[in-house]
PDB file of N, CA and C in Angstrom:
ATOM      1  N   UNK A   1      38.017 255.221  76.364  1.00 89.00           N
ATOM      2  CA  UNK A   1      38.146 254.696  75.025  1.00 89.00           C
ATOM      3  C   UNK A   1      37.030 253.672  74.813  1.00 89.00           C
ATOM      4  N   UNK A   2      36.464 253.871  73.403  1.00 94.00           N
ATOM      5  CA  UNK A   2      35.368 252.732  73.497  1.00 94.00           C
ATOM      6  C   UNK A   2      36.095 251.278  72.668  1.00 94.00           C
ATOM      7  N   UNK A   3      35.521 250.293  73.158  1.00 95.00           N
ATOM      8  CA  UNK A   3      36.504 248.847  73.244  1.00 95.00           C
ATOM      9  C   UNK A   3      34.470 248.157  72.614  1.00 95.00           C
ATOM     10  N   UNK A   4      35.048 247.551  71.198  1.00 95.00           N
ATOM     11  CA  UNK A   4      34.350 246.366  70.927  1.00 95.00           C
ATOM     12  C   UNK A   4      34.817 244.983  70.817  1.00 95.00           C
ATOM     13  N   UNK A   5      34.459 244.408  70.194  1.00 96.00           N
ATOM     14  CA  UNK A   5      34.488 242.913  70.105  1.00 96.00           C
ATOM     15  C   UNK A   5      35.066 242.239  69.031  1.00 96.00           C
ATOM     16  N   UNK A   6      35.289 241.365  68.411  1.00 93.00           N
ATOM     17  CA  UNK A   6      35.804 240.574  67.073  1.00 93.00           C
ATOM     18  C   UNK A   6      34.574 240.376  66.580  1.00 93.00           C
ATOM     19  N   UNK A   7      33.525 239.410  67.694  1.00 94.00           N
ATOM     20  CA  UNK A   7      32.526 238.491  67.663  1.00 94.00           C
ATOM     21  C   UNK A   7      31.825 238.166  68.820  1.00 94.00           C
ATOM     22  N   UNK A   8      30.497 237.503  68.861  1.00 95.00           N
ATOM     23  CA  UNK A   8      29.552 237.657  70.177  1.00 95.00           C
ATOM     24  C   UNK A   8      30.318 236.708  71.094  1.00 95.00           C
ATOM     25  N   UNK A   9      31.224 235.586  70.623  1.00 94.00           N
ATOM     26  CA  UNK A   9      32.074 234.621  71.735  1.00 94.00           C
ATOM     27  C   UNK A   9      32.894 235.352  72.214  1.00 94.00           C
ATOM     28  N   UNK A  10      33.697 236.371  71.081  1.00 95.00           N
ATOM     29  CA  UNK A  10      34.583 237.012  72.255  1.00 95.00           C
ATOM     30  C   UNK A  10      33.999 238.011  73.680  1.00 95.00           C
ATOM     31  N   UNK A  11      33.039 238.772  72.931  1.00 95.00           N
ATOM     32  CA  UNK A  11      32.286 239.743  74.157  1.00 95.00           C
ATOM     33  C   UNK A  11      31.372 238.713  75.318  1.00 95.00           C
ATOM     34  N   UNK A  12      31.277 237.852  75.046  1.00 95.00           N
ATOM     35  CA  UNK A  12      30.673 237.084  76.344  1.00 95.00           C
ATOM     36  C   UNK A  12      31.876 236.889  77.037  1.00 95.00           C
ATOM     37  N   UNK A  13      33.016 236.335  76.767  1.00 95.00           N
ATOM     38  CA  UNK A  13      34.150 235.728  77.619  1.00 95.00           C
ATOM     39  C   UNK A  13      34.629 237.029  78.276  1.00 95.00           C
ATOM     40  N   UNK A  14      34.728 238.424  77.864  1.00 95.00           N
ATOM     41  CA  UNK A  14      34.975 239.774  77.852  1.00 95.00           C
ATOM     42  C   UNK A  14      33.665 240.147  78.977  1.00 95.00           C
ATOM     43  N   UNK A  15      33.115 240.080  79.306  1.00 94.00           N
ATOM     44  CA  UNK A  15      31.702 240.662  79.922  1.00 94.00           C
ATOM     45  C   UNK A  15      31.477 240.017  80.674  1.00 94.00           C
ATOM     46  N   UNK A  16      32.031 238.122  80.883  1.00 94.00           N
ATOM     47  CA  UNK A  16      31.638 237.993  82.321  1.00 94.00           C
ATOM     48  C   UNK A  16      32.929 237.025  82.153  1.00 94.00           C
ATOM     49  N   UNK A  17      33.836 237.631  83.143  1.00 94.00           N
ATOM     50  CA  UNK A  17      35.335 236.928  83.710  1.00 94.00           C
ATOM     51  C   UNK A  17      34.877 235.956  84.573  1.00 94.00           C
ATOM     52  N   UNK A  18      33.976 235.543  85.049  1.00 94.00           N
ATOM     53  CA  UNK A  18      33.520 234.062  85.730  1.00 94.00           C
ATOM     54  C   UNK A  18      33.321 233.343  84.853  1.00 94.00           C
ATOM     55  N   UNK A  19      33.128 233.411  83.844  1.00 94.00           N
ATOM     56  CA  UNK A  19      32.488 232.329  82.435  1.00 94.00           C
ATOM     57  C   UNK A  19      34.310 232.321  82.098  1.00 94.00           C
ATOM     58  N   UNK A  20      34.876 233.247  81.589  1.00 95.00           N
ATOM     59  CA  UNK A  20      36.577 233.288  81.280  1.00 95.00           C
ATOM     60  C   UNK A  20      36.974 232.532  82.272  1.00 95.00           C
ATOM     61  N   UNK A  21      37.221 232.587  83.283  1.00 95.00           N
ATOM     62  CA  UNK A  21      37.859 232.004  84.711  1.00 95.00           C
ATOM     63  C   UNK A  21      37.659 230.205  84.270  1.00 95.00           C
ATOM     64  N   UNK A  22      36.790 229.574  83.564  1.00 94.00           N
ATOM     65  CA  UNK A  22      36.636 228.694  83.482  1.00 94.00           C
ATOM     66  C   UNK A  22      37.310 228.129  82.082  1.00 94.00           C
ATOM     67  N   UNK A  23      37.747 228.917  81.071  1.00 92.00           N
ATOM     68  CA  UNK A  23      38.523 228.837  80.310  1.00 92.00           C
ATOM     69  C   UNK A  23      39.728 228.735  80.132  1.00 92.00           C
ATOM     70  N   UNK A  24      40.479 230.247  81.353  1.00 94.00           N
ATOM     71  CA  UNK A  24      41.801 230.120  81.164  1.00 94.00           C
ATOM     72  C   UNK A  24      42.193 230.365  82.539  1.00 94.00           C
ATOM     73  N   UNK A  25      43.198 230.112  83.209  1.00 95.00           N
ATOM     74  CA  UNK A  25      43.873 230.419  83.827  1.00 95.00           C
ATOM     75  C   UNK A  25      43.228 231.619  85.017  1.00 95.00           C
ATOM     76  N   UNK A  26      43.215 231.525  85.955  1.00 95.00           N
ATOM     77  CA  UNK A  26      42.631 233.028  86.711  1.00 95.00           C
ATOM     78  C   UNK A  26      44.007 233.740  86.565  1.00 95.00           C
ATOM     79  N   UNK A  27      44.802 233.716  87.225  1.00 96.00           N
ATOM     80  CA  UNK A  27      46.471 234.446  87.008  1.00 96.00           C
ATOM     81  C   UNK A  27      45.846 235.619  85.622  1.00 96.00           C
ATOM     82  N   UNK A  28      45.629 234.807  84.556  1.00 96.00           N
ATOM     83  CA  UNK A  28      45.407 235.009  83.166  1.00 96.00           C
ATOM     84  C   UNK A  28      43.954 236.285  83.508  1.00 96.00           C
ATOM     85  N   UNK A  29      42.945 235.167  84.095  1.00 96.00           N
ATOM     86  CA  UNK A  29      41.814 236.645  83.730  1.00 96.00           C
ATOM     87  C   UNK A  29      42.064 237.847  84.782  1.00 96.00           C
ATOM     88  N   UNK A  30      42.839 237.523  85.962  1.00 96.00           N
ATOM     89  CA  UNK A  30      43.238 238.807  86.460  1.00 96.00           C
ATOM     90  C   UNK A  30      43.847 239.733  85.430  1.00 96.00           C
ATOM     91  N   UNK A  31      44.824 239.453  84.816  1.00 96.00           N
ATOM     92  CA  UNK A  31      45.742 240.168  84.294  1.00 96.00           C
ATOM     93  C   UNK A  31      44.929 240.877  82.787  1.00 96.00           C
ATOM     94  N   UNK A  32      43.828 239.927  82.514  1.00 96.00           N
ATOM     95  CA  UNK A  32      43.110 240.612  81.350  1.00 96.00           C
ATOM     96  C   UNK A  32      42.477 241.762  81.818  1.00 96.00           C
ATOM     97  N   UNK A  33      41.905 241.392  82.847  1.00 96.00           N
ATOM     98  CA  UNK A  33      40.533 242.379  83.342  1.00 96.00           C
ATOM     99  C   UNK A  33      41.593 243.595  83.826  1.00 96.00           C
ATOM    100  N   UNK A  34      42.826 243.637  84.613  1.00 95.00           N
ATOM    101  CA  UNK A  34      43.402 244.569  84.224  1.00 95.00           C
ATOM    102  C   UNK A  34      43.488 246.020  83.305  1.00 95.00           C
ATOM    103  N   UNK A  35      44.058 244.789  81.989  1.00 95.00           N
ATOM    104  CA  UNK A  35      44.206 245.720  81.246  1.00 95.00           C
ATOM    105  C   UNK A  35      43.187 246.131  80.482  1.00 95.00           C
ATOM    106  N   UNK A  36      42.288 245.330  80.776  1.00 95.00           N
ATOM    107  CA  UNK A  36      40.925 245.965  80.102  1.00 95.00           C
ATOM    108  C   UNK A  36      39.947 247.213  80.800  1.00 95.00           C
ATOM    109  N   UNK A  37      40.692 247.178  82.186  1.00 94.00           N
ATOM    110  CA  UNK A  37      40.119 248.315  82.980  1.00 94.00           C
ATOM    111  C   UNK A  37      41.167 249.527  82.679  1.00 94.00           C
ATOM    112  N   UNK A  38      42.637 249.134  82.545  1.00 93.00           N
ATOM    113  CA  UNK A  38      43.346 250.331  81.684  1.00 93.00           C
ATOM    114  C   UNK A  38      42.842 251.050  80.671  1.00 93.00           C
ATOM    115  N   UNK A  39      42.545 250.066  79.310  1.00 93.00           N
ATOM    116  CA  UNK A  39      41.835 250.368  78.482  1.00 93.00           C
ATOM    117  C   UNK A  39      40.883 251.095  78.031  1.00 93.00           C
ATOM    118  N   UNK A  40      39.942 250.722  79.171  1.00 93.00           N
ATOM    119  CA  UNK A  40      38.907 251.646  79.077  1.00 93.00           C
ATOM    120  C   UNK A  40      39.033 252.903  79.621  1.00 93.00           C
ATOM    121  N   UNK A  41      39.874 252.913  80.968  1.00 92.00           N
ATOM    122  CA  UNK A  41      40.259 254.217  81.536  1.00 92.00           C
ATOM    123  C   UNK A  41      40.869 255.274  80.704  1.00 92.00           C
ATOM    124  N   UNK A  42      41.771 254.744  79.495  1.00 91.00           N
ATOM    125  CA  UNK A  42      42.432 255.421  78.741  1.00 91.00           C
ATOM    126  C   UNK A  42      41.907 256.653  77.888  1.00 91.00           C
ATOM    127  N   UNK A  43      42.080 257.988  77.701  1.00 92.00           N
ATOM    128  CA  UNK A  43      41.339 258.746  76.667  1.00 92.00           C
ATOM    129  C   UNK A  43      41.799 258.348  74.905  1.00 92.00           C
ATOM    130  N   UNK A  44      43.269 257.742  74.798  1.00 92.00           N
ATOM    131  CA  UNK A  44      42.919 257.456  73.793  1.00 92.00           C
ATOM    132  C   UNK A  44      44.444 256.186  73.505  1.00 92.00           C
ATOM    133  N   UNK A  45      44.426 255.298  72.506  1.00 92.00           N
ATOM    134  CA  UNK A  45      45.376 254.355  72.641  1.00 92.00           C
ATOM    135  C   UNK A  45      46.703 254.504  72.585  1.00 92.00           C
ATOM    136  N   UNK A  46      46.999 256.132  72.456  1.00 91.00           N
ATOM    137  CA  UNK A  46      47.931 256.579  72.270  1.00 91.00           C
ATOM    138  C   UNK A  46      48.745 256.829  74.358  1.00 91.00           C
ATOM    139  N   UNK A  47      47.270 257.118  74.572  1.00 91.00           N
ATOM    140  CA  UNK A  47      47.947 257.239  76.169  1.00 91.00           C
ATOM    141  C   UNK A  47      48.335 255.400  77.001  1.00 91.00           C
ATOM    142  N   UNK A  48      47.731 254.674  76.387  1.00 91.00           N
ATOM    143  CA  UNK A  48      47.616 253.213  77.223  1.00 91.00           C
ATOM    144  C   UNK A  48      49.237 252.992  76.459  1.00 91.00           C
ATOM    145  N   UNK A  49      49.455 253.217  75.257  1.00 91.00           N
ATOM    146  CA  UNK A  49      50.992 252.511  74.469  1.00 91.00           C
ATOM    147  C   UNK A  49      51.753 253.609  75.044  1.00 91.00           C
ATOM    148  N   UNK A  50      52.164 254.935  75.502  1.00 91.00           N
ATOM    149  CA  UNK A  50      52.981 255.581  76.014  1.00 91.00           C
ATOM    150  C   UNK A  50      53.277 255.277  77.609  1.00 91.00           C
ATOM    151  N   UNK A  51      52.160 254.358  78.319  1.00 88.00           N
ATOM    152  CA  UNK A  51      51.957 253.695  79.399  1.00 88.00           C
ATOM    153  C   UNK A  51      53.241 252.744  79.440  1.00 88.00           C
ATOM    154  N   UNK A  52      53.226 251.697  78.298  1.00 87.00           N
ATOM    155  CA  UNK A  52      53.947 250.554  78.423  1.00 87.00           C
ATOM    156  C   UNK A  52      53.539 249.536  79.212  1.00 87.00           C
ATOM    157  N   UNK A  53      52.259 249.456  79.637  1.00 86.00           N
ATOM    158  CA  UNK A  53      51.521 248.426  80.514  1.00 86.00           C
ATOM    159  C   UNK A  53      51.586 246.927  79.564  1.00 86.00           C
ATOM    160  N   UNK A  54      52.062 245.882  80.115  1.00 88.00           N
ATOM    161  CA  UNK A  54      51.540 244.908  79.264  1.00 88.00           C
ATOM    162  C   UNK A  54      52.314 244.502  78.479  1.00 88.00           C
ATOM    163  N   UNK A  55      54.029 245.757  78.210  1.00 91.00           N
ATOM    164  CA  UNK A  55      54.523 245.475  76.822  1.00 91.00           C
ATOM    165  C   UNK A  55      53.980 245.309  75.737  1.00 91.00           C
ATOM    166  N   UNK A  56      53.304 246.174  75.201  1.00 92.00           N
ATOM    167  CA  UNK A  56      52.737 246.399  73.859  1.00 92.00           C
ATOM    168  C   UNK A  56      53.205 246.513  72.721  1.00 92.00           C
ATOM    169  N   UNK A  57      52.974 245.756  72.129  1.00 91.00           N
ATOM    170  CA  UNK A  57      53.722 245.814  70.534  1.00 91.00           C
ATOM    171  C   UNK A  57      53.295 245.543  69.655  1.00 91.00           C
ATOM    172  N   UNK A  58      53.757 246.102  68.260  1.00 89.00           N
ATOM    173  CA  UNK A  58      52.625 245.981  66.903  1.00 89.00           C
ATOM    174  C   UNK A  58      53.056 244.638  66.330  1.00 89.00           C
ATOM    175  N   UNK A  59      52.118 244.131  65.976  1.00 85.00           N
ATOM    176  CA  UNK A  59      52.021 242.370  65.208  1.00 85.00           C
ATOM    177  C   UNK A  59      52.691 243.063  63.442  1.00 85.00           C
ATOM    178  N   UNK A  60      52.917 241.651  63.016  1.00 83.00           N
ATOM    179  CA  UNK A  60      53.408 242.105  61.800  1.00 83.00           C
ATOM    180  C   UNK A  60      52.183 241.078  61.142  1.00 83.00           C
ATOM    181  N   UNK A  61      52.484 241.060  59.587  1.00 79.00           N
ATOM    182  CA  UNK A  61      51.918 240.010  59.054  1.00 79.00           C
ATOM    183  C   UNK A  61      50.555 240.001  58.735  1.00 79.00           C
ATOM    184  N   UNK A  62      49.939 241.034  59.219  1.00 79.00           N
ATOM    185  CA  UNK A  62      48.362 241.692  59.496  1.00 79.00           C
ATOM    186  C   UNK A  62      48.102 242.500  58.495  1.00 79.00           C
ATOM    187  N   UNK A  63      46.838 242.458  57.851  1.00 81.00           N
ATOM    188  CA  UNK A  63      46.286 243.521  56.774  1.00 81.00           C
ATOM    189  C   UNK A  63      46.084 245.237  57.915  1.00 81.00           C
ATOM    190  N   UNK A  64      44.998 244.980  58.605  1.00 85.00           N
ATOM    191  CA  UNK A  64      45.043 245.588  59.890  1.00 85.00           C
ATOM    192  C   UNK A  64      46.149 245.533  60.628  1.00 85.00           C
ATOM    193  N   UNK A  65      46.067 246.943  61.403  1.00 89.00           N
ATOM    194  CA  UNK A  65      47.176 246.839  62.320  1.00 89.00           C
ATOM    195  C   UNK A  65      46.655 246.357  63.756  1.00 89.00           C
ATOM    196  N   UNK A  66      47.559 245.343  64.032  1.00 90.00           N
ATOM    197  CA  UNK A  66      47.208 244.853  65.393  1.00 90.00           C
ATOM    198  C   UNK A  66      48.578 244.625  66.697  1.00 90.00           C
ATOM    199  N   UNK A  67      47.565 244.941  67.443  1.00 92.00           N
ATOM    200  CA  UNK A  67      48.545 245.166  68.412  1.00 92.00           C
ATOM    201  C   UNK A  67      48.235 244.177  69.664  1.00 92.00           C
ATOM    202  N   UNK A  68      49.290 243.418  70.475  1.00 92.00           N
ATOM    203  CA  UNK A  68      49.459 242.374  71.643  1.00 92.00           C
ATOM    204  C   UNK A  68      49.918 243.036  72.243  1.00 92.00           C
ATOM    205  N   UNK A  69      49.421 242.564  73.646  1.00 94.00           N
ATOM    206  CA  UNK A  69      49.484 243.087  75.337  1.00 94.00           C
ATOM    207  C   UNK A  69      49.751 241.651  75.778  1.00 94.00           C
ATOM    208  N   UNK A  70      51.183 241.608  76.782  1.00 94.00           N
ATOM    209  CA  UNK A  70      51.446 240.576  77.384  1.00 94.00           C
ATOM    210  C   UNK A  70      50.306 239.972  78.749  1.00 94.00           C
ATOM    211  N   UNK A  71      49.910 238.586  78.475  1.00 95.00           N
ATOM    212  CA  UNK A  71      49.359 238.638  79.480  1.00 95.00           C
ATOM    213  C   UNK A  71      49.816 237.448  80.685  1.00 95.00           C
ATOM    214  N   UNK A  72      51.025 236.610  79.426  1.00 92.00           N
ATOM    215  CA  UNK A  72      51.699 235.507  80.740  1.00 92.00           C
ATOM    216  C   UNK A  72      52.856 235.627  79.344  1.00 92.00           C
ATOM    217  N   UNK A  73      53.634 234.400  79.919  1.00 88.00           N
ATOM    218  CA  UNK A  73      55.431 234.325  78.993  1.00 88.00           C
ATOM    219  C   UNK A  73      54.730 234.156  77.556  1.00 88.00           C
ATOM    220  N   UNK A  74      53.512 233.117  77.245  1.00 87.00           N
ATOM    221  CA  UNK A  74      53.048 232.953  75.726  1.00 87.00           C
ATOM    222  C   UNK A  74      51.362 233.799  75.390  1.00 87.00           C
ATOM    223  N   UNK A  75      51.170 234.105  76.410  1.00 92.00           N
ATOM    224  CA  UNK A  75      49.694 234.382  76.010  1.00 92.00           C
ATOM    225  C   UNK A  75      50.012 236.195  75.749  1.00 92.00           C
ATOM    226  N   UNK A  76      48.554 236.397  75.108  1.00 93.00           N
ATOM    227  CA  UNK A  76      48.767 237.721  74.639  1.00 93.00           C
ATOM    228  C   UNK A  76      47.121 238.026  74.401  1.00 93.00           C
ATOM    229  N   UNK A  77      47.084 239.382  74.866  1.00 95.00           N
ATOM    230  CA  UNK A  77      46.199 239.884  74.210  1.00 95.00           C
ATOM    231  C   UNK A  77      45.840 240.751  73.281  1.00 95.00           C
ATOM    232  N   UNK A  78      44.743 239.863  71.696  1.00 93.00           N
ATOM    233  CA  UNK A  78      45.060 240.899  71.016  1.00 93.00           C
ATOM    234  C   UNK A  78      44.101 241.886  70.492  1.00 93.00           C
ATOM    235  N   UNK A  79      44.415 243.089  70.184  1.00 94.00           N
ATOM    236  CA  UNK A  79      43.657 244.421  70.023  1.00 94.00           C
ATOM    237  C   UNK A  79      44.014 245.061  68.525  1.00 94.00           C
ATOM    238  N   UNK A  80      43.023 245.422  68.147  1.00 93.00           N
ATOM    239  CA  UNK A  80      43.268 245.973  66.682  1.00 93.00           C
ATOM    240  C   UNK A  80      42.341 247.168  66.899  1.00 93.00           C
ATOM    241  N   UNK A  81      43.164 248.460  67.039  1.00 93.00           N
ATOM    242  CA  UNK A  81      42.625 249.632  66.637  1.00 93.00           C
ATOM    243  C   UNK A  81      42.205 249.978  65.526  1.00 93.00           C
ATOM    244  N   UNK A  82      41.078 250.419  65.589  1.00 90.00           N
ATOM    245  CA  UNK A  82      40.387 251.576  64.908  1.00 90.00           C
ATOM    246  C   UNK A  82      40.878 252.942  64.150  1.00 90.00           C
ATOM    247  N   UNK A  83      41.986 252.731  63.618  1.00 86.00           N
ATOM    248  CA  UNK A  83      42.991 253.749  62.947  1.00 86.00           C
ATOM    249  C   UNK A  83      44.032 253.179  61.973  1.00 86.00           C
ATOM    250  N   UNK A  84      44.597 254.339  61.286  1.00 84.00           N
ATOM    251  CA  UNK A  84      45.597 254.124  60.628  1.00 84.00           C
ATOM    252  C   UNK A  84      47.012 254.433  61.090  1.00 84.00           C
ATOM    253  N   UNK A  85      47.837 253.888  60.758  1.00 80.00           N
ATOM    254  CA  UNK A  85      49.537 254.426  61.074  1.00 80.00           C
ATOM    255  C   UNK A  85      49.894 255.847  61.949  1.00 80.00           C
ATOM    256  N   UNK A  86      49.267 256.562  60.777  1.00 84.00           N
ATOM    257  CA  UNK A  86      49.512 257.913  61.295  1.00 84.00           C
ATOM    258  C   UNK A  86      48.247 258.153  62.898  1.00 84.00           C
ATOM    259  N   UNK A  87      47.159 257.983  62.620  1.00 86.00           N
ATOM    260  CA  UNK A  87      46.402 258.300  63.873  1.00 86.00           C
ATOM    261  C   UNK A  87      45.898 257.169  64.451  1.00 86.00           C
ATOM    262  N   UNK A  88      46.971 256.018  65.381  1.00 86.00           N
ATOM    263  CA  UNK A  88      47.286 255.367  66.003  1.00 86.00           C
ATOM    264  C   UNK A  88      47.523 256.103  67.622  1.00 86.00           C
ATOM    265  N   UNK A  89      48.211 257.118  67.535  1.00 89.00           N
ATOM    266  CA  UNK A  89      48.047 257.623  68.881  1.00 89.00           C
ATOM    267  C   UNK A  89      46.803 258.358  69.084  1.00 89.00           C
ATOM    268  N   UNK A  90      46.057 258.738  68.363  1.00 91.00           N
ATOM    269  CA  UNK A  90      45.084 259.420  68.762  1.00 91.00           C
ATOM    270  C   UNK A  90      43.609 258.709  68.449  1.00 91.00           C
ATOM    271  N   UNK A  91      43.926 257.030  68.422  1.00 91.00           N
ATOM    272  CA  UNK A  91      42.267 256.790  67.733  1.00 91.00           C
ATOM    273  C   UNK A  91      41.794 256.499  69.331  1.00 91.00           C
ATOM    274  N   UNK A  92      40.385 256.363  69.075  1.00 91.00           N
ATOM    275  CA  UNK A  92      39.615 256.177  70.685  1.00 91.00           C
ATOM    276  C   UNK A  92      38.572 254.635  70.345  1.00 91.00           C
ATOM    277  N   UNK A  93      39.170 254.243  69.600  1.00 94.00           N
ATOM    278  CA  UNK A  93      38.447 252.964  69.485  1.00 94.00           C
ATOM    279  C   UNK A  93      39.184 252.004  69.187  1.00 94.00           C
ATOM    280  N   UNK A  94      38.860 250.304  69.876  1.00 95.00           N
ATOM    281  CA  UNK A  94      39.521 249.166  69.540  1.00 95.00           C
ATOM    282  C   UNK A  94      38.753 248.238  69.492  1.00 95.00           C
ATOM    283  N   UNK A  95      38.787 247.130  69.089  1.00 95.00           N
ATOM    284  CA  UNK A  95      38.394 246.019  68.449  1.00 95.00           C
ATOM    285  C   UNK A  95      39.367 244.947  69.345  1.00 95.00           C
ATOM    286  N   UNK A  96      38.559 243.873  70.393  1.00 96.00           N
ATOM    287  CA  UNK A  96      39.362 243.140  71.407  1.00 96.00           C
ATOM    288  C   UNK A  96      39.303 241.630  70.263  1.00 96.00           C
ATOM    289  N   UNK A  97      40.111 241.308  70.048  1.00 94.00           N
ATOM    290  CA  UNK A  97      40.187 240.367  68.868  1.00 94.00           C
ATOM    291  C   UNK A  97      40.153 238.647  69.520  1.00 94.00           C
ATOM    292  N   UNK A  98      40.577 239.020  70.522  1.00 94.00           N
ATOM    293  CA  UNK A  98      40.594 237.874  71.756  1.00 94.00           C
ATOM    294  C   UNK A  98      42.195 237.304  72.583  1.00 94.00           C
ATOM    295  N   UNK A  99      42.764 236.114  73.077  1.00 94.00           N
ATOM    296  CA  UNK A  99      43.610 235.405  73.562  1.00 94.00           C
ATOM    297  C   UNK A  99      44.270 234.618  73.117  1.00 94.00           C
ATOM    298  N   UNK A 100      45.659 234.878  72.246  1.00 92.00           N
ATOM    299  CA  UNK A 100      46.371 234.079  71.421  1.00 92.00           C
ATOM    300  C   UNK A 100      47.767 233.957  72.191  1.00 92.00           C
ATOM    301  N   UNK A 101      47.668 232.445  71.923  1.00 88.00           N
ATOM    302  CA  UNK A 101      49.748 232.213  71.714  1.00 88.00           C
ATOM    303  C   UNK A 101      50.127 232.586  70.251  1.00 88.00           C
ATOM    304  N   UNK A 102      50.606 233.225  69.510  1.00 68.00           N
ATOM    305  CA  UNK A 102      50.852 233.765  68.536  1.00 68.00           C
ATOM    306  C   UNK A 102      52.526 233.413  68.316  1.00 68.00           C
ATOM    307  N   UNK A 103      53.260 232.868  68.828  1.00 69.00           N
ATOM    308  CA  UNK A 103      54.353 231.887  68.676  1.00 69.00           C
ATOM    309  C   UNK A 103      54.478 231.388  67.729  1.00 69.00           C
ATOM    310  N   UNK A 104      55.822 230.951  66.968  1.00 60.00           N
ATOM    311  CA  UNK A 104      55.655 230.064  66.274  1.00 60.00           C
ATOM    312  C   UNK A 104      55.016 230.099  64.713  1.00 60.00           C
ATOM    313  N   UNK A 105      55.141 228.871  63.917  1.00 63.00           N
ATOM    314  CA  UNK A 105      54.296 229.272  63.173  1.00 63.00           C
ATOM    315  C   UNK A 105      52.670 229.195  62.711  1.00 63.00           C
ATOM    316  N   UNK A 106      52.280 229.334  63.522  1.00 70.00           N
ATOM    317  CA  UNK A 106      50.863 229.251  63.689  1.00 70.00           C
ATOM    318  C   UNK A 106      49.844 229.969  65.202  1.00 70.00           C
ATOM    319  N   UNK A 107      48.880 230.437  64.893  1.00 73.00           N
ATOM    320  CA  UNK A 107      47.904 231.399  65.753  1.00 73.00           C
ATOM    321  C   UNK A 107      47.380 230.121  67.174  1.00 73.00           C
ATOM    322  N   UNK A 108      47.198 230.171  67.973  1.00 86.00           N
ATOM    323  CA  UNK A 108      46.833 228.966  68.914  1.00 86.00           C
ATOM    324  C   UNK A 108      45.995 229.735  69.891  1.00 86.00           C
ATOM    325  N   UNK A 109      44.978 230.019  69.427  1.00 88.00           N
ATOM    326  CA  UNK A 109      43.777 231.019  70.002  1.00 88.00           C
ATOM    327  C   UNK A 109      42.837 229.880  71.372  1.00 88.00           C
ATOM    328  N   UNK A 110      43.121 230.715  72.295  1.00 88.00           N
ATOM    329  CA  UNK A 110      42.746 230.353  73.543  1.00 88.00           C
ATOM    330  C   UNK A 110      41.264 231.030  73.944  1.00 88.00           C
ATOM    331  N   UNK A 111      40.582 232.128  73.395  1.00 88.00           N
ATOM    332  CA  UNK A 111      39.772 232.735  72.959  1.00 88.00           C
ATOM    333  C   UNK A 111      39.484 233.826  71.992  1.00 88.00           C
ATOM    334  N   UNK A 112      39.031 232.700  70.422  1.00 78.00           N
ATOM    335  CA  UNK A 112      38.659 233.266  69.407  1.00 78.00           C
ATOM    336  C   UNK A 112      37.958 234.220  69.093  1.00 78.00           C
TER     337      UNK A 112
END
């Protein structure tokens, strides 16, 4: 699956987990780089969400549809595919939006 970026801060923190490691948590960038090696392994986002890796679930409240991957009890990672409703299982592209506590009422972005 091909995996872009929000923005050039997010793909640097995304591209070198030693620069991340100094941001958040290692526990945390293990568990990203993870699922970002799922991710990419995946043929399409329909196979990574039939996975259940991560507990995946669709955000509400979004013009776009976006979707969080657990990555500790508050952190999350979030991903916004490249599709609509209907071809959600079958799109092959995502958009890594970055590292939110999304709790609450307000976004508390750990990497924007």
């Amino acid at each position: 699956m091909k995996i872009t970026f929000a923005n050039s801060r997010v793909e640097k923190f995304f591209t070198d987990y030693g620069k991340m490691k100094k941001a958040l948590p290692a526990a945390w960038v293990r568990t990203i780089k993870m699922h970002m090696d799922w991710l990419e392994s995946a043929e399409c986002f329909g196979d990574y969400l039939s996975l259940g890796l991560g507990r995946p679930e669709q955000l509400s409240g979004y013009r776009n549809i976006r979707y969080s991957v657990r990555i500790s009890a508050n952190a999350r990672l979030i991903l916004e595919p490249d599709a609509t409703q209907e071809t959600i299982m079958v799109c092959t592209e995502i958009e890594v939006e970055g590292v939110s506590d999304y709790h609450g009422d307000k976004e508390n972005w750990y990497i924007p």
